[in-house]
Coordinates of C-alpha atoms in Angstrom, one line a residue:
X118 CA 93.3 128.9 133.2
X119 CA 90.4 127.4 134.5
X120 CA 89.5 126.2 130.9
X121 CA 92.9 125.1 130.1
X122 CA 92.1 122.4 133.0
X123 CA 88.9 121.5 131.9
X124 CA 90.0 120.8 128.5
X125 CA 92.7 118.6 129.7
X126 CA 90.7 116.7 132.1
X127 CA 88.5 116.1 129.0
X128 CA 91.3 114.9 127.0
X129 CA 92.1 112.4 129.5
X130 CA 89.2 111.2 130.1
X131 CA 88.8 110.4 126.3
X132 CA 92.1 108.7 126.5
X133 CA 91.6 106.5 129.4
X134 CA 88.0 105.5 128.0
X135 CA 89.7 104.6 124.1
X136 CA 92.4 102.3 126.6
X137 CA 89.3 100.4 128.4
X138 CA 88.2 99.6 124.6
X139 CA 85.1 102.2 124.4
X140 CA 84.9 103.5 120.6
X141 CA 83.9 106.8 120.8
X142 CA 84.6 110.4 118.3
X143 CA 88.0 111.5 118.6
X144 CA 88.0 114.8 120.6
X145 CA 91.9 116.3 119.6
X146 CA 92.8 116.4 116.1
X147 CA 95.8 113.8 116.9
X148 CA 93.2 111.4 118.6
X149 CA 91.5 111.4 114.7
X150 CA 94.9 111.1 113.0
X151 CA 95.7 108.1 115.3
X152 CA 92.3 106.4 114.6
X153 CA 92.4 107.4 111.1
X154 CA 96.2 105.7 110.9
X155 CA 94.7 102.5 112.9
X156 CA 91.7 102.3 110.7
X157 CA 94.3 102.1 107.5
X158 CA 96.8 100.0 109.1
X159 CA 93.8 97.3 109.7
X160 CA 92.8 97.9 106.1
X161 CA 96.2 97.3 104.6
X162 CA 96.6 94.1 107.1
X163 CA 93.7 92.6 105.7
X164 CA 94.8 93.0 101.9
X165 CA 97.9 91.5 102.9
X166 CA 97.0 88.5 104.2
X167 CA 94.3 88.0 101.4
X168 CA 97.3 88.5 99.1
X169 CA 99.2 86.3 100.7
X170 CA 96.2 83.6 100.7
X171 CA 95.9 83.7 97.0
X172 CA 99.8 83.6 97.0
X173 CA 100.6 81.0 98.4
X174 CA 97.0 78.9 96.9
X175 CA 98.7 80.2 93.4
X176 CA 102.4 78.8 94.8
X177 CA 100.7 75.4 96.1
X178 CA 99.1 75.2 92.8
X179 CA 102.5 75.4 90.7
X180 CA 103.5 72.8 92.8
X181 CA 101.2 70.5 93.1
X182 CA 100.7 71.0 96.6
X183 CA 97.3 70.6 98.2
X184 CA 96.5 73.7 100.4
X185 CA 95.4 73.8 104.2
X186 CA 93.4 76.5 104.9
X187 CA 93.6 76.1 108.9
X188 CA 95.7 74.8 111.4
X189 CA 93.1 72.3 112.2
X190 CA 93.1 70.8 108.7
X191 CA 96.7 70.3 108.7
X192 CA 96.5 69.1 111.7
X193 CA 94.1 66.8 111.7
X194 CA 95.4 65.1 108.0
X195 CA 98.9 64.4 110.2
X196 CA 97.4 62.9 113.3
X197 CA 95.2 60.5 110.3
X198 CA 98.9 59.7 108.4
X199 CA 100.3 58.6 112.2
X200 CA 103.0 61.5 112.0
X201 CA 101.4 62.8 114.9
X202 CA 99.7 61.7 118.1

């Protein structure tokens, strides 16, 4: 019994330490899963916004468009045209 509470003091501990933003090992096989899923997830974001990037530069291109890489860009060509103030 006494190790039953141990281990689940343990577990909570390593949960409450991934909430404050430490990264430390996984100590329950779900805990890997989850960080394993998070660590895909964050991969698979990334291609998708690179994809998107070349999509819409390959879109902008068909069109004769020019492309803005940042807000700021945009931004700042707007403010230069007098749309904005």
């Amino acid at each position: 019994m006494t190790e039953l509470r141990t281990l689940s003091k343990e577990t909570d501990e390593a949960k409450e330490m991934a909430i404050a933003g430490h990264t430390e090992m996984a100590t329950t096989p779900h805990d890997r899963f989850l960080q394993a899923a998070e660590k895909e997830m964050a991969k698979f974001e990334r291609q998708e916004r690179e994809f998107r990037r070349k999509e819409r530069a390959d879109r902008a291109a068909e069109l004769h468009l020019p492309v803005y890489e940042t807000r700021q860009q945009l931004q700042k060509l707007a403010e230069s045209s007098g749309l904005i103030r």
